[in-house]
GROMACS .gro file of C-alpha atoms in nm:
model
  114
    1MET     CA    1   0.000   0.000   0.000
    2THR     CA    2   0.115   0.348  -0.078
    3ALA     CA    3   0.107   0.630   0.173
    4SER     CA    4  -0.170   0.804  -0.021
    5ALA     CA    5  -0.392   0.496   0.013
    6LEU     CA    6  -0.370   0.533   0.391
    7ALA     CA    7  -0.456   0.902   0.390
    8PRO     CA    8  -0.767   0.995   0.584
    9THR     CA    9  -1.044   1.115   0.357
   10VAL     CA   10  -1.280   1.402   0.415
   11GLY     CA   11  -1.641   1.386   0.306
   12ARG     CA   12  -1.999   1.307   0.398
   13TYR     CA   13  -1.931   0.944   0.497
   14SER     CA   14  -1.580   0.976   0.636
   15ALA     CA   15  -1.499   0.975   1.005
   16ALA     CA   16  -1.172   1.167   0.974
   17ASP     CA   17  -1.140   1.471   1.192
   18ALA     CA   18  -0.918   1.777   1.150
   19ARG     CA   19  -0.646   1.638   1.379
   20GLN     CA   20  -0.617   1.312   1.180
   21VAL     CA   21  -0.599   1.496   0.848
   22MET     CA   22  -0.338   1.745   0.974
   23ASP     CA   23  -0.128   1.475   1.142
   24PHE     CA   24  -0.119   1.272   0.820
   25HIS     CA   25  -0.030   1.582   0.617
   26ASN     CA   26   0.256   1.668   0.854
   27ARG     CA   27   0.395   1.312   0.834
   28ALA     CA   28   0.362   1.278   0.456
   29VAL     CA   29   0.353   1.621   0.293
   30PRO     CA   30   0.221   1.584  -0.064
   31ARG     CA   31   0.494   1.593  -0.324
   32ILE     CA   32   0.301   1.806  -0.568
   33LEU     CA   33   0.482   2.122  -0.667
   34THR     CA   34   0.252   2.393  -0.797
   35THR     CA   35   0.285   2.745  -0.925
   36VAL     CA   36   0.007   3.002  -0.928
   37ILE     CA   37  -0.008   3.270  -1.197
   38GLU     CA   38  -0.249   3.565  -1.189
   39THR     CA   39  -0.329   3.736  -1.519
   40THR     CA   40  -0.494   4.072  -1.573
   41TYR     CA   41  -0.591   4.277  -1.876
   42VAL     CA   42  -0.398   4.603  -1.922
   43GLN     CA   43  -0.568   4.872  -2.127
   44PRO     CA   44  -0.384   5.035  -2.417
   45THR     CA   45  -0.188   5.354  -2.359
   46ASP     CA   46  -0.025   5.605  -2.591
   47ASP     CA   47   0.292   5.394  -2.590
   48HIS     CA   48   0.159   5.036  -2.582
   49GLY     CA   49  -0.137   4.847  -2.722
   50SER     CA   50  -0.364   4.634  -2.508
   51ARG     CA   51  -0.185   4.353  -2.330
   52PHE     CA   52  -0.216   4.090  -2.062
   53ARG     CA   53   0.005   4.090  -1.754
   54ALA     CA   54   0.095   3.761  -1.585
   55MET     CA   55   0.244   3.753  -1.237
   56ASP     CA   56   0.382   3.451  -1.054
   57LEU     CA   57   0.223   3.487  -0.710
   58GLY     CA   58   0.505   3.289  -0.548
   59THR     CA   59   0.799   3.492  -0.676
   60GLY     CA   60   0.642   3.815  -0.797
   61ASP     CA   61   0.793   3.774  -1.146
   62GLN     CA   62   0.588   3.953  -1.414
   63THR     CA   63   0.551   3.909  -1.788
   64ASN     CA   64   0.354   4.124  -2.034
   65VAL     CA   65   0.210   3.975  -2.353
   66ALA     CA   66   0.053   4.178  -2.633
   67SER     CA   67  -0.310   4.095  -2.709
   68ASP     CA   68  -0.351   3.841  -2.986
   69TYR     CA   69  -0.677   3.937  -3.154
   70SER     CA   70  -0.715   3.590  -3.306
   71LEU     CA   71  -0.762   3.451  -2.952
   72THR     CA   72  -1.056   3.486  -2.715
   73THR     CA   73  -1.009   3.678  -2.389
   74PRO     CA   74  -0.966   3.361  -2.176
   75GLU     CA   75  -0.717   3.226  -2.432
   76ASN     CA   76  -0.519   3.553  -2.412
   77HIS     CA   77  -0.511   3.523  -2.032
   78LEU     CA   78  -0.382   3.166  -2.065
   79ALA     CA   79  -0.125   3.271  -2.326
   80ALA     CA   80   0.011   3.526  -2.078
   81ALA     CA   81   0.028   3.264  -1.802
   82ILE     CA   82   0.211   3.025  -2.035
   83ALA     CA   83   0.455   3.301  -2.133
   84CYS     CA   84   0.525   3.368  -1.764
   85ILE     CA   85   0.599   3.002  -1.703
   86ALA     CA   86   0.815   2.975  -2.014
   87GLU     CA   87   1.018   3.280  -1.912
   88TRP     CA   88   1.071   3.211  -1.542
   89ARG     CA   89   1.035   2.836  -1.487
   90VAL     CA   90   1.247   2.541  -1.599
   91ALA     CA   91   1.012   2.247  -1.533
   92GLU     CA   92   0.716   2.134  -1.741
   93TYR     CA   93   0.373   2.217  -1.603
   94ARG     CA   94   0.014   2.102  -1.648
   95LEU     CA   95  -0.288   2.326  -1.590
   96ILE     CA   96  -0.488   2.186  -1.299
   97HIS     CA   97  -0.727   2.471  -1.210
   98TYR     CA   98  -0.829   2.825  -1.298
   99THR     CA   99  -1.077   3.076  -1.160
  100ALA     CA  100  -1.154   3.448  -1.163
  101ASN     CA  101  -0.931   3.651  -0.935
  102ALA     CA  102  -1.066   3.820  -0.621
  103LYS     CA  103  -1.099   4.162  -0.787
  104GLY     CA  104  -1.289   4.017  -1.082
  105ASN     CA  105  -1.053   4.172  -1.336
  106GLY     CA  106  -0.841   3.869  -1.420
  107THR     CA  107  -0.778   3.500  -1.381
  108VAL     CA  108  -0.578   3.289  -1.135
  109TRP     CA  109  -0.416   2.982  -1.294
  110THR     CA  110  -0.276   2.689  -1.095
  111PHE     CA  111  -0.021   2.466  -1.265
  112ALA     CA  112   0.144   2.150  -1.130
  113VAL     CA  113   0.485   2.013  -1.224
  114VAL     CA  114   0.449   1.718  -1.460
   0.00000   0.00000   0.00000
């Protein structure tokens, strides 16, 4: 049996309590490495056209990507996130989750190392 098979589960029919879940987590911290990228739309100025800014929330690294008008808005946000990963990270990542950011003006992307 692997360690993950012995992990307490949380749900309607599970008897695990918070102490059991935390104790297991502290003994066997998950080996999933993730990075979280937040993207926002930046309006055009006199000097620059419209663009999408991607920021790695762990390191604060930022990347700006010009709008690609052949892509939809969500695809442009994802393109900016991918550009941020390509510029600042060395591993390969897989998208595991995305959602609107807290301000409602962008997207938060969660990637895991493959």
